[in-house]
């Protein structure tokens, strides 16, 4: 069982930007500080995810959630009925939320839940941080429901600590419901039954637009897209373009207004680039508006490691919009 010393040690790891495997009542999560871009990027690296899916932010209780998301009355009702427990709510991010943009994959919403497992909530409280945590398996493998599964699960980065909380009580992932004002939409069925949720809200749950397709929120139309056009694999910026660089970009931005150029990682570090991606895209998009530029030229980004997910996101952002 988990001792206080284990929790204190794991909380220190979280605050230092490390990765901790934590038990929850649904499945084991690979947790990191949801306010730390670099720590969140490390989660994607460890899972070998080919794209940046938004992650669930685990909080200790409703009060903690309210620091990060806007909670309309309908969401409050669900929180009162289901937390702590296997119900995740997707809600608008607060403008002042100190959450990583990477945790939301650039969306204006964030997914929050208070896990129904004492060790998980103790860890969140001790770290005094919301914890981003997808299931603690390598991408494409089955979600772990014991600490032993995690050890066998071949994460690509060794976690800094594993908290063994025994087998997960629920064993399937949380139900995900998006609440938009007084509309509740079921995004993923899971540990909290649809009927119970509908009983609490007194109405049927809405279905997402393409309920017949597998849900990959990274592909939803609501995904953040910059207003400026993106031109990928650009050797340098042309006149009228901002520049998003990678690695050594001296010579690529000659004569350019320095405020219209940013570098994802001068050291060509993929994790640093991932941590900066959504923030820099937003910043450059805003600069394009103020400086009257129409496009962002993006330097070629290698495809190794997190480069695959970075390229996936950039390709989506560059795709023509209807
Ligand atoms: O039970 C669970 O939910 C487990 C434990 C560890 O808490 N976590 C889990 O996380 O299943 P993950 O990353 O495997 O799944 C999170 C799901 C993804 O499908 C993601 O797209 C969706 O939540 N999601 C997160 N934020 C979202 C957002 N802002 N909008 C829509 N979907 C979101
Ligand atoms: Mg998963």
mmCIF file of C-alpha atoms and ligand atoms in Angstrom:
data_model
loop_
_atom_site.group_PDB
_atom_site.id
_atom_site.type_symbol
_atom_site.label_atom_id
_atom_site.label_comp_id
_atom_site.label_asym_id
_atom_site.label_seq_id
_atom_site.Cartn_x
_atom_site.Cartn_y
_atom_site.Cartn_z
ATOM 1 C CA UNK A 1 0.000 0.000 0.000
ATOM 2 C CA UNK A 2 0.981 3.599 -0.427
ATOM 3 C CA UNK A 3 2.770 5.359 2.425
ATOM 4 C CA UNK A 4 2.861 9.069 3.171
ATOM 5 C CA UNK A 5 6.543 9.038 2.256
ATOM 6 C CA UNK A 6 5.696 7.653 -1.220
ATOM 7 C CA UNK A 7 3.204 10.454 -1.782
ATOM 8 C CA UNK A 8 5.582 13.157 -0.516
ATOM 9 C CA UNK A 9 8.359 11.825 -2.716
ATOM 10 C CA UNK A 10 6.067 11.625 -5.780
ATOM 11 C CA UNK A 11 4.733 15.127 -5.162
ATOM 12 C CA UNK A 12 8.289 16.499 -5.136
ATOM 13 C CA UNK A 13 8.925 14.721 -8.447
ATOM 14 C CA UNK A 14 5.785 16.287 -9.950
ATOM 15 C CA UNK A 15 6.799 19.770 -8.786
ATOM 16 C CA UNK A 16 10.232 19.255 -10.334
ATOM 17 C CA UNK A 17 8.642 18.437 -13.695
ATOM 18 C CA UNK A 18 8.955 14.641 -13.501
ATOM 19 C CA UNK A 19 6.638 11.773 -14.445
ATOM 20 C CA UNK A 20 4.732 9.744 -11.845
ATOM 21 C CA UNK A 21 2.517 6.735 -12.496
ATOM 22 C CA UNK A 22 -0.525 7.094 -10.258
ATOM 23 C CA UNK A 23 -3.375 4.712 -9.558
ATOM 24 C CA UNK A 24 -6.913 5.919 -10.179
ATOM 25 C CA UNK A 25 -10.183 4.034 -9.829
ATOM 26 C CA UNK A 26 -10.412 3.693 -13.649
ATOM 27 C CA UNK A 27 -6.925 2.922 -14.977
ATOM 28 C CA UNK A 28 -3.355 3.859 -14.035
ATOM 29 C CA UNK A 29 -2.385 7.329 -15.229
ATOM 30 C CA UNK A 30 0.965 8.726 -16.346
ATOM 31 C CA UNK A 31 0.915 11.994 -14.423
ATOM 32 C CA UNK A 32 2.796 15.263 -14.732
ATOM 33 C CA UNK A 33 2.269 18.870 -13.654
ATOM 34 C CA UNK A 34 -0.483 20.162 -15.967
ATOM 35 C CA UNK A 35 0.830 23.714 -15.590
ATOM 36 C CA UNK A 36 4.296 22.802 -16.913
ATOM 37 C CA UNK A 37 4.631 22.664 -20.732
ATOM 38 C CA UNK A 38 7.856 20.689 -20.629
ATOM 39 C CA UNK A 39 6.454 18.096 -18.215
ATOM 40 C CA UNK A 40 3.329 17.661 -20.383
ATOM 41 C CA UNK A 41 5.486 17.262 -23.504
ATOM 42 C CA UNK A 42 7.349 14.496 -21.686
ATOM 43 C CA UNK A 43 4.053 12.576 -21.276
ATOM 44 C CA UNK A 44 3.530 12.525 -25.047
ATOM 45 C CA UNK A 45 7.129 11.465 -25.537
ATOM 46 C CA UNK A 46 6.791 8.618 -23.020
ATOM 47 C CA UNK A 47 3.630 7.321 -24.685
ATOM 48 C CA UNK A 48 4.975 7.656 -28.208
ATOM 49 C CA UNK A 49 1.699 9.267 -29.292
ATOM 50 C CA UNK A 50 1.721 10.214 -32.958
ATOM 51 C CA UNK A 51 -0.472 13.235 -32.253
ATOM 52 C CA UNK A 52 -1.266 15.666 -29.480
ATOM 53 C CA UNK A 53 -4.590 14.571 -28.019
ATOM 54 C CA UNK A 54 -5.771 16.867 -25.262
ATOM 55 C CA UNK A 55 -5.224 15.333 -21.822
ATOM 56 C CA UNK A 56 -7.405 15.111 -18.710
ATOM 57 C CA UNK A 57 -6.396 17.394 -15.818
ATOM 58 C CA UNK A 58 -6.896 15.582 -12.524
ATOM 59 C CA UNK A 59 -7.922 17.772 -9.616
ATOM 60 C CA UNK A 60 -8.552 17.077 -5.924
ATOM 61 C CA UNK A 61 -12.058 18.520 -5.889
ATOM 62 C CA UNK A 62 -14.514 20.964 -7.444
ATOM 63 C CA UNK A 63 -12.894 23.932 -5.763
ATOM 64 C CA UNK A 64 -9.570 23.171 -7.419
ATOM 65 C CA UNK A 65 -11.246 22.650 -10.802
ATOM 66 C CA UNK A 66 -12.796 26.119 -10.551
ATOM 67 C CA UNK A 67 -9.318 27.671 -10.725
ATOM 68 C CA UNK A 68 -8.899 26.343 -14.254
ATOM 69 C CA UNK A 69 -12.300 25.988 -15.917
ATOM 70 C CA UNK A 70 -15.636 27.786 -16.005
ATOM 71 C CA UNK A 71 -18.264 25.626 -14.265
ATOM 72 C CA UNK A 72 -21.841 26.281 -15.397
ATOM 73 C CA UNK A 73 -24.710 25.074 -13.142
ATOM 74 C CA UNK A 74 -25.258 21.919 -15.226
ATOM 75 C CA UNK A 75 -21.610 20.922 -14.786
ATOM 76 C CA UNK A 76 -21.830 21.678 -11.064
ATOM 77 C CA UNK A 77 -24.774 19.309 -10.823
ATOM 78 C CA UNK A 78 -22.738 16.521 -12.423
ATOM 79 C CA UNK A 79 -19.763 17.267 -10.195
ATOM 80 C CA UNK A 80 -21.954 17.086 -7.088
ATOM 81 C CA UNK A 81 -23.357 13.733 -8.215
ATOM 82 C CA UNK A 82 -20.223 12.016 -9.553
ATOM 83 C CA UNK A 83 -17.044 13.436 -8.012
ATOM 84 C CA UNK A 84 -14.781 12.001 -6.923
ATOM 85 C CA UNK A 85 -15.349 9.379 -9.600
ATOM 86 C CA UNK A 86 -15.105 8.252 -13.221
ATOM 87 C CA UNK A 87 -16.709 11.291 -14.882
ATOM 88 C CA UNK A 88 -14.565 13.751 -16.834
ATOM 89 C CA UNK A 89 -16.029 17.128 -17.796
ATOM 90 C CA UNK A 90 -14.849 19.152 -20.775
ATOM 91 C CA UNK A 91 -15.382 22.824 -19.919
ATOM 92 C CA UNK A 92 -14.173 26.219 -21.147
ATOM 93 C CA UNK A 93 -10.701 27.110 -19.883
ATOM 94 C CA UNK A 94 -10.634 30.190 -17.712
ATOM 95 C CA UNK A 95 -8.785 33.051 -19.374
ATOM 96 C CA UNK A 96 -6.445 33.188 -16.376
ATOM 97 C CA UNK A 97 -5.969 29.399 -16.142
ATOM 98 C CA UNK A 98 -2.324 28.589 -15.486
ATOM 99 C CA UNK A 99 -2.684 25.352 -17.456
ATOM 100 C CA UNK A 100 -0.279 24.361 -20.200
ATOM 101 C CA UNK A 101 -1.728 25.004 -23.669
ATOM 102 C CA UNK A 102 -0.302 21.640 -24.688
ATOM 103 C CA UNK A 103 -2.558 19.909 -22.146
ATOM 104 C CA UNK A 104 -5.557 21.210 -24.134
ATOM 105 C CA UNK A 105 -3.789 20.661 -27.470
ATOM 106 C CA UNK A 106 -4.458 24.309 -28.154
ATOM 107 C CA UNK A 107 -8.229 24.094 -27.553
ATOM 108 C CA UNK A 108 -10.144 26.671 -25.521
ATOM 109 C CA UNK A 109 -11.530 23.883 -23.331
ATOM 110 C CA UNK A 110 -9.957 21.630 -20.719
ATOM 111 C CA UNK A 111 -11.000 18.220 -19.447
ATOM 112 C CA UNK A 112 -11.123 17.912 -15.640
ATOM 113 C CA UNK A 113 -11.936 15.152 -13.203
ATOM 114 C CA UNK A 114 -11.430 14.335 -9.534
ATOM 115 C CA UNK A 115 -10.335 10.676 -9.410
ATOM 116 C CA UNK A 116 -12.041 8.345 -6.938
ATOM 117 C CA UNK A 117 -8.801 6.995 -5.507
ATOM 118 C CA UNK A 118 -7.327 8.236 -2.235
ATOM 119 C CA UNK A 119 -3.690 7.994 -3.371
ATOM 120 C CA UNK A 120 -4.401 9.994 -6.524
ATOM 121 C CA UNK A 121 -6.138 12.779 -4.624
ATOM 122 C CA UNK A 122 -3.423 12.732 -1.927
ATOM 123 C CA UNK A 123 -0.797 13.161 -4.657
ATOM 124 C CA UNK A 124 -2.668 16.070 -6.264
ATOM 125 C CA UNK A 125 -3.039 17.781 -2.873
ATOM 126 C CA UNK A 126 0.596 17.210 -1.892
ATOM 127 C CA UNK A 127 1.875 18.465 -5.262
ATOM 128 C CA UNK A 128 -0.634 21.322 -5.105
ATOM 129 C CA UNK A 129 -0.954 21.079 -8.885
ATOM 130 C CA UNK A 130 -3.525 19.750 -11.347
ATOM 131 C CA UNK A 131 -2.097 16.571 -12.880
ATOM 132 C CA UNK A 132 -2.264 15.857 -16.593
ATOM 133 C CA UNK A 133 -2.586 12.101 -16.933
ATOM 134 C CA UNK A 134 -3.462 9.854 -19.859
ATOM 135 C CA UNK A 135 -3.533 6.115 -19.303
ATOM 136 C CA UNK A 136 -0.023 4.910 -18.445
ATOM 137 C CA UNK A 137 0.455 2.704 -21.501
ATOM 138 C CA UNK A 138 2.456 3.150 -24.650
ATOM 139 C CA UNK A 139 0.279 4.489 -27.463
ATOM 140 C CA UNK A 140 -1.732 1.711 -29.102
ATOM 141 C CA UNK A 141 -1.458 -0.682 -26.133
ATOM 142 C CA UNK A 142 -4.079 -1.579 -23.576
ATOM 143 C CA UNK A 143 -4.660 0.692 -20.581
ATOM 144 C CA UNK A 144 -2.983 -0.642 -17.417
ATOM 145 C CA UNK A 145 -5.142 -1.537 -14.419
ATOM 146 C CA UNK A 146 -2.309 -2.751 -12.158
ATOM 147 C CA UNK A 147 1.158 -1.363 -11.421
ATOM 148 C CA UNK A 148 2.561 -4.575 -12.911
ATOM 149 C CA UNK A 149 0.830 -3.813 -16.246
ATOM 150 C CA UNK A 150 2.548 -0.422 -16.218
ATOM 151 C CA UNK A 151 5.957 -2.014 -15.679
ATOM 152 C CA UNK A 152 5.276 -4.345 -18.624
ATOM 153 C CA UNK A 153 3.777 -1.568 -20.723
ATOM 154 C CA UNK A 154 7.022 -0.341 -22.267
ATOM 155 C CA UNK A 155 6.644 3.383 -21.877
ATOM 156 C CA UNK A 156 9.350 5.102 -23.904
ATOM 157 C CA UNK A 157 10.560 7.078 -20.875
ATOM 158 C CA UNK A 158 11.008 5.398 -17.522
ATOM 159 C CA UNK A 159 8.652 7.120 -15.038
ATOM 160 C CA UNK A 160 10.420 8.732 -12.068
ATOM 161 C CA UNK A 161 8.083 6.945 -9.633
ATOM 162 C CA UNK A 162 5.286 4.382 -9.688
ATOM 163 C CA UNK A 163 2.674 4.518 -6.937
ATOM 164 C CA UNK A 164 1.197 1.052 -6.498
ATOM 165 C CA UNK A 165 -2.421 1.424 -5.422
ATOM 166 C CA UNK A 166 -3.486 -2.123 -6.164
ATOM 167 C CA UNK A 167 -5.831 -3.158 -8.994
ATOM 168 C CA UNK A 168 -8.134 -0.436 -10.359
ATOM 169 C CA UNK A 169 -11.674 -0.753 -9.035
ATOM 170 C CA UNK A 170 -13.457 0.392 -12.214
ATOM 171 C CA UNK A 171 -10.984 -0.839 -14.803
ATOM 172 C CA UNK A 172 -12.226 1.182 -17.772
ATOM 173 C CA UNK A 173 -11.559 4.828 -18.532
ATOM 174 C CA UNK A 174 -13.767 7.648 -17.285
ATOM 175 C CA UNK A 175 -16.861 8.777 -19.150
ATOM 176 C CA UNK A 176 -16.226 12.110 -20.875
ATOM 177 C CA UNK A 177 -19.044 14.671 -21.091
ATOM 178 C CA UNK A 178 -18.647 18.080 -22.656
ATOM 179 C CA UNK A 179 -20.802 20.775 -21.050
ATOM 180 C CA UNK A 180 -21.501 23.845 -23.119
ATOM 181 C CA UNK A 181 -23.901 26.111 -21.215
ATOM 182 C CA UNK A 182 -26.924 23.871 -20.670
ATOM 183 C CA UNK A 183 -25.994 21.311 -23.327
ATOM 184 C CA UNK A 184 -24.255 18.095 -22.276
ATOM 185 C CA UNK A 185 -22.649 15.915 -24.948
ATOM 186 C CA UNK A 186 -21.269 12.410 -24.410
ATOM 187 C CA UNK A 187 -17.768 12.348 -25.938
ATOM 188 C CA UNK A 188 -16.640 8.962 -24.603
ATOM 189 C CA UNK A 189 -18.591 6.267 -22.775
ATOM 190 C CA UNK A 190 -16.785 4.942 -19.709
ATOM 191 C CA UNK A 191 -16.956 4.187 -16.011
ATOM 192 C CA UNK A 192 -19.994 6.375 -15.280
ATOM 193 C CA UNK A 193 -23.094 4.980 -16.982
ATOM 194 C CA UNK A 194 -25.006 7.105 -19.482
ATOM 195 C CA UNK A 195 -28.309 6.343 -17.726
ATOM 196 C CA UNK A 196 -27.027 7.594 -14.380
ATOM 197 C CA UNK A 197 -25.761 10.809 -15.959
ATOM 198 C CA UNK A 198 -29.045 11.330 -17.779
ATOM 199 C CA UNK A 199 -30.958 10.748 -14.549
ATOM 200 C CA UNK A 200 -28.949 13.515 -12.863
ATOM 201 C CA UNK A 201 -29.419 16.039 -15.661
ATOM 202 C CA UNK A 202 -33.014 14.968 -16.327
ATOM 203 C CA UNK A 203 -32.502 14.840 -20.101
ATOM 204 C CA UNK A 204 -30.817 12.647 -22.708
ATOM 205 C CA UNK A 205 -27.151 13.306 -23.423
ATOM 206 C CA UNK A 206 -26.383 14.761 -26.828
ATOM 207 C CA UNK A 207 -24.256 12.799 -29.262
ATOM 208 C CA UNK A 208 -21.224 14.386 -30.882
ATOM 209 C CA UNK A 209 -21.651 15.423 -34.549
ATOM 210 C CA UNK A 210 -20.135 12.249 -36.074
ATOM 211 C CA UNK A 211 -21.101 9.675 -33.467
ATOM 212 C CA UNK A 212 -20.547 6.850 -35.948
ATOM 213 C CA UNK A 213 -16.871 7.745 -36.359
ATOM 214 C CA UNK A 214 -14.233 6.906 -33.751
ATOM 215 C CA UNK A 215 -13.752 9.987 -31.611
ATOM 216 C CA UNK A 216 -10.429 11.637 -32.168
ATOM 217 C CA UNK A 217 -10.876 15.120 -30.727
ATOM 218 C CA UNK A 218 -7.614 16.205 -32.339
ATOM 219 C CA UNK A 219 -9.556 16.091 -35.591
ATOM 220 C CA UNK A 220 -12.638 17.998 -34.461
ATOM 221 C CA UNK A 221 -13.400 21.147 -36.416
ATOM 222 C CA UNK A 222 -13.451 23.124 -33.175
ATOM 223 C CA UNK A 223 -9.730 22.501 -32.868
ATOM 224 C CA UNK A 224 -7.774 25.698 -32.520
ATOM 225 C CA UNK A 225 -6.663 26.956 -35.908
ATOM 226 C CA UNK A 226 -4.656 30.144 -36.373
ATOM 227 C CA UNK A 227 -6.250 32.941 -38.402
ATOM 228 C CA UNK A 228 -3.044 33.373 -40.361
ATOM 229 C CA UNK A 229 -2.259 30.858 -43.113
ATOM 230 C CA UNK A 230 0.548 28.412 -42.354
ATOM 231 C CA UNK A 231 3.192 27.672 -44.983
ATOM 232 C CA UNK A 232 5.060 24.522 -43.996
ATOM 233 C CA UNK A 233 8.618 23.356 -44.711
ATOM 234 C CA UNK A 234 9.632 26.910 -45.496
ATOM 235 C CA UNK A 235 13.352 27.553 -45.917
ATOM 236 C CA UNK A 236 12.790 31.166 -44.880
ATOM 237 C CA UNK A 237 10.067 33.748 -44.478
ATOM 238 C CA UNK A 238 9.005 35.805 -47.469
ATOM 239 C CA UNK A 239 7.922 39.435 -47.206
ATOM 240 C CA UNK A 240 4.612 39.653 -45.343
ATOM 241 C CA UNK A 241 5.183 36.432 -43.411
ATOM 242 C CA UNK A 242 6.006 35.702 -39.800
ATOM 243 C CA UNK A 243 8.466 32.881 -39.147
ATOM 244 C CA UNK A 244 8.296 29.864 -36.854
ATOM 245 C CA UNK A 245 11.754 28.347 -36.813
ATOM 246 C CA UNK A 246 13.436 25.236 -35.508
ATOM 247 C CA UNK A 247 17.130 24.736 -34.787
ATOM 248 C CA UNK A 248 19.654 27.108 -36.312
ATOM 249 C CA UNK A 249 17.631 29.799 -38.052
ATOM 250 C CA UNK A 250 20.345 32.418 -38.445
ATOM 251 C CA UNK A 251 20.213 33.513 -42.040
ATOM 252 C CA UNK A 252 16.565 32.508 -42.442
ATOM 253 C CA UNK A 253 15.105 35.645 -40.942
ATOM 254 C CA UNK A 254 17.557 38.243 -42.255
ATOM 255 C CA UNK A 255 15.989 41.670 -42.420
ATOM 256 C CA UNK A 256 12.880 40.350 -40.694
ATOM 257 C CA UNK A 257 11.194 42.165 -37.894
ATOM 258 C CA UNK A 258 12.525 40.127 -34.963
ATOM 259 C CA UNK A 259 9.152 40.298 -33.209
ATOM 260 C CA UNK A 260 7.623 38.296 -36.075
ATOM 261 C CA UNK A 261 10.019 35.383 -35.682
ATOM 262 C CA UNK A 262 10.104 32.735 -32.978
ATOM 263 C CA UNK A 263 12.172 29.586 -32.606
ATOM 264 C CA UNK A 264 10.529 26.391 -31.296
ATOM 265 C CA UNK A 265 13.912 25.132 -30.149
ATOM 266 C CA UNK A 266 17.274 26.635 -30.952
ATOM 267 C CA UNK A 267 18.901 23.432 -29.667
ATOM 268 C CA UNK A 268 16.684 21.285 -31.969
ATOM 269 C CA UNK A 269 15.207 19.637 -28.874
ATOM 270 C CA UNK A 270 11.899 17.960 -29.755
ATOM 271 C CA UNK A 271 10.482 18.143 -26.248
ATOM 272 C CA UNK A 272 11.231 21.850 -25.990
ATOM 273 C CA UNK A 273 9.637 22.361 -29.420
ATOM 274 C CA UNK A 274 6.478 20.489 -28.373
ATOM 275 C CA UNK A 275 6.278 22.456 -25.138
ATOM 276 C CA UNK A 276 6.454 25.729 -27.081
ATOM 277 C CA UNK A 277 4.301 24.799 -30.099
ATOM 278 C CA UNK A 278 0.786 25.960 -29.128
ATOM 279 C CA UNK A 279 2.007 29.033 -27.254
ATOM 280 C CA UNK A 280 4.207 30.184 -30.124
ATOM 281 C CA UNK A 281 1.493 29.553 -32.739
ATOM 282 C CA UNK A 282 -0.886 31.758 -30.746
ATOM 283 C CA UNK A 283 1.697 34.459 -30.201
ATOM 284 C CA UNK A 284 2.709 34.581 -33.873
ATOM 285 C CA UNK A 285 -0.936 34.536 -34.930
ATOM 286 C CA UNK A 286 -1.550 37.598 -32.754
ATOM 287 C CA UNK A 287 1.587 39.313 -34.127
ATOM 288 C CA UNK A 288 0.325 38.652 -37.672
ATOM 289 C CA UNK A 289 -2.863 40.516 -36.789
ATOM 290 C CA UNK A 290 -1.040 43.494 -35.250
ATOM 291 C CA UNK A 291 1.680 43.696 -37.892
ATOM 292 C CA UNK A 292 -0.658 43.068 -40.820
ATOM 293 C CA UNK A 293 1.072 39.837 -41.914
ATOM 294 C CA UNK A 294 -0.978 37.188 -43.698
ATOM 295 C CA UNK A 295 0.987 34.000 -43.142
ATOM 296 C CA UNK A 296 3.338 32.144 -40.842
ATOM 297 C CA UNK A 297 6.196 30.381 -42.596
ATOM 298 C CA UNK A 298 7.209 27.284 -40.639
ATOM 299 C CA UNK A 299 10.674 25.738 -40.887
ATOM 300 C CA UNK A 300 10.924 21.991 -41.610
ATOM 301 C CA UNK A 301 10.619 19.954 -38.393
ATOM 302 C CA UNK A 302 12.224 16.491 -38.293
ATOM 303 C CA UNK A 303 9.773 13.606 -37.811
ATOM 304 C CA UNK A 304 11.573 11.674 -35.108
ATOM 305 C CA UNK A 305 10.164 11.342 -31.587
ATOM 306 C CA UNK A 306 7.687 14.128 -30.823
ATOM 307 C CA UNK A 307 8.350 15.488 -34.320
ATOM 308 C CA UNK A 308 5.608 13.251 -35.677
ATOM 309 C CA UNK A 309 2.986 14.826 -33.407
ATOM 310 C CA UNK A 310 4.341 18.315 -34.061
ATOM 311 C CA UNK A 311 4.108 17.769 -37.824
ATOM 312 C CA UNK A 312 0.616 16.290 -37.461
ATOM 313 C CA UNK A 313 -0.574 19.381 -35.602
ATOM 314 C CA UNK A 314 1.067 21.776 -38.045
ATOM 315 C CA UNK A 315 -0.431 19.935 -41.025
ATOM 316 C CA UNK A 316 -3.897 20.264 -39.479
ATOM 317 C CA UNK A 317 -3.368 23.939 -38.751
ATOM 318 C CA UNK A 318 -2.212 24.477 -42.347
ATOM 319 C CA UNK A 319 -5.132 22.613 -43.953
ATOM 320 C CA UNK A 320 -7.607 24.795 -45.830
ATOM 321 C CA UNK A 321 -10.713 25.535 -43.771
ATOM 322 C CA UNK A 322 -14.273 25.335 -44.916
HETATM 323 O O1 LIG B 1 -10.119 7.252 -16.741
HETATM 324 C C1 LIG B 1 -9.497 8.077 -17.396
HETATM 325 O O2 LIG B 1 -10.071 9.012 -17.989
HETATM 326 C C2 LIG B 1 -7.991 7.920 -17.477
HETATM 327 C C3 LIG B 1 -7.417 8.091 -16.082
HETATM 328 C C4 LIG B 1 -5.909 8.073 -16.044
HETATM 329 O O3 LIG B 1 -7.928 9.270 -15.502
HETATM 330 N N1 LIG B 1 -7.388 8.853 -18.388
HETATM 331 C C5 LIG B 1 -7.565 8.748 -19.743
HETATM 332 O O4 LIG B 1 -6.882 9.709 -20.459
HETATM 333 O O5 LIG B 1 -8.237 7.921 -20.277
HETATM 334 P P1 LIG B 1 -6.616 9.609 -22.027
HETATM 335 O O6 LIG B 1 -5.589 10.676 -22.335
HETATM 336 O O7 LIG B 1 -6.271 8.242 -22.453
HETATM 337 O O8 LIG B 1 -7.976 10.071 -22.637
HETATM 338 C C6 LIG B 1 -8.413 11.390 -22.513
HETATM 339 C C7 LIG B 1 -9.491 11.668 -23.498
HETATM 340 C C8 LIG B 1 -8.956 11.728 -24.902
HETATM 341 O O9 LIG B 1 -9.800 10.987 -25.765
HETATM 342 C C9 LIG B 1 -9.016 13.192 -25.207
HETATM 343 O O10 LIG B 1 -9.142 13.439 -26.553
HETATM 344 C C10 LIG B 1 -10.196 13.669 -24.380
HETATM 345 O O11 LIG B 1 -10.035 12.955 -23.196
HETATM 346 N N2 LIG B 1 -10.104 15.102 -24.073
HETATM 347 C C11 LIG B 1 -9.271 15.704 -23.232
HETATM 348 N N3 LIG B 1 -9.416 17.043 -23.253
HETATM 349 C C12 LIG B 1 -10.396 17.299 -24.136
HETATM 350 C C13 LIG B 1 -11.010 18.488 -24.620
HETATM 351 N N4 LIG B 1 -10.622 19.694 -24.190
HETATM 352 N N5 LIG B 1 -11.988 18.359 -25.542
HETATM 353 C C14 LIG B 1 -12.378 17.141 -25.970
HETATM 354 N N6 LIG B 1 -11.821 15.976 -25.565
HETATM 355 C C15 LIG B 1 -10.839 16.057 -24.668
HETATM 356 MG MG1 LIG B 2 -5.686 5.988 -23.183
#
